[in-house]
Tab-separated table of C-alpha atoms in Angstrom:
chain	number	residue	atom	x	y	z
A	1	MET	CA	1.556	-8.880	8.516
A	2	ASN	CA	3.293	-6.899	11.192
A	3	THR	CA	0.747	-4.619	12.907
A	4	ILE	CA	2.185	-1.267	13.970
A	5	PHE	CA	-0.991	-0.072	15.689
A	6	SER	CA	-4.716	-0.379	15.249
A	7	SER	CA	-8.016	1.318	15.813
A	8	PRO	CA	-11.493	-0.160	15.851
A	9	ARG	CA	-11.821	0.329	12.078
A	10	ILE	CA	-8.236	0.441	10.757
A	11	LEU	CA	-5.101	-1.686	11.062
A	12	PHE	CA	-1.797	0.054	10.407
A	13	VAL	CA	0.683	-2.574	9.224
A	14	GLN	CA	4.255	-2.582	7.997
A	15	VAL	CA	4.509	-2.558	4.205
A	16	SER	CA	4.713	-6.086	2.933
A	17	GLU	CA	5.278	-8.067	-0.251
A	18	GLU	CA	2.080	-9.872	0.717
A	19	LEU	CA	0.143	-6.673	-0.046
A	20	ILE	CA	1.749	-5.958	-3.440
A	21	PRO	CA	-1.340	-7.029	-5.449
A	22	ASP	CA	-3.358	-4.434	-3.494
A	23	TYR	CA	-0.638	-1.786	-3.902
A	24	LEU	CA	-0.619	-2.321	-7.657
A	25	VAL	CA	-4.377	-1.817	-7.894
A	26	MET	CA	-4.034	1.398	-5.890
A	27	VAL	CA	-1.009	2.979	-7.621
A	28	ASN	CA	-2.284	2.072	-11.085
A	29	ASP	CA	-5.676	3.693	-10.493
A	30	VAL	CA	-5.346	6.418	-13.143
A	31	GLU	CA	-8.427	8.374	-12.165
A	32	ASN	CA	-7.890	8.586	-8.407
A	33	VAL	CA	-4.218	7.973	-7.605
A	34	GLN	CA	-1.783	7.798	-10.496
A	35	ARG	CA	-2.356	11.407	-11.571
A	36	PHE	CA	-0.842	12.508	-8.229
A	37	LEU	CA	2.311	10.441	-8.693
A	38	ALA	CA	5.370	11.774	-10.503
A	39	ILE	CA	5.156	9.354	-13.418
A	40	ASN	CA	4.084	9.853	-16.998
A	41	GLY	CA	1.178	7.424	-17.171
A	42	THR	CA	3.479	4.417	-17.068
A	43	PRO	CA	1.904	1.626	-15.028
A	44	PHE	CA	3.775	0.356	-11.996
A	45	THR	CA	4.926	-3.222	-12.397
A	46	LYS	CA	5.141	-5.956	-9.816
A	47	GLU	CA	8.939	-5.790	-10.063
A	48	LYS	CA	8.974	-2.034	-9.339
A	49	GLU	CA	6.633	-2.499	-6.400
A	50	VAL	CA	8.700	-5.370	-4.941
A	51	SER	CA	11.792	-3.180	-5.240
A	52	TRP	CA	10.035	-0.255	-3.500
A	53	VAL	CA	8.743	-2.430	-0.647
A	54	ASN	CA	12.137	-4.058	-0.097
A	55	CYS	CA	13.883	-0.660	-0.159
A	56	LYS	CA	11.499	0.728	2.482
A	57	LEU	CA	11.897	-2.359	4.654
A	58	SER	CA	15.700	-2.375	4.401
A	59	ASP	CA	16.234	1.304	5.175
A	60	GLY	CA	13.744	1.358	8.060
A	61	SER	CA	11.533	4.011	6.498
A	62	PRO	CA	8.480	4.908	8.592
A	63	VAL	CA	6.078	3.607	5.943
A	64	PHE	CA	2.927	1.662	6.677
A	65	SER	CA	-0.230	0.450	5.018
A	66	MET	CA	-3.720	1.104	6.282
A	67	LEU	CA	-6.160	-1.794	6.123
A	68	GLU	CA	-9.856	-1.296	6.727
A	69	ARG	CA	-11.395	-3.798	9.110
A	70	ARG	CA	-14.593	-5.125	7.582
A	71	PRO	CA	-16.794	-7.968	8.743
A	72	ASP	CA	-16.053	-9.990	5.599
A	73	ALA	CA	-12.314	-9.250	5.227
A	74	LEU	CA	-9.534	-6.741	5.504
A	75	SER	CA	-9.369	-4.294	2.639
A	76	ALA	CA	-6.246	-2.330	1.713
A	77	ILE	CA	-6.833	1.401	1.817
A	78	SER	CA	-3.422	2.866	1.164
A	79	SER	CA	0.249	2.788	1.802
A	80	ILE	CA	1.801	5.842	3.334
């Protein structure tokens, strides 16, 4: 993962295909996330997410993911 910047509790990293499983959990969370997205209840697929990540990486979009630093592991918070 390519770290953009960090704080004591959060790492801000470049979006990455490595994080796609975490992105899919987040964007397919109907109760807390998906209702804010402009889709009609259709789940995001791995293929759609790979396409989105690659598009953002190729066009140099200022998009990053926030990972919470925890003693046991890093935990994906969101992708902005």
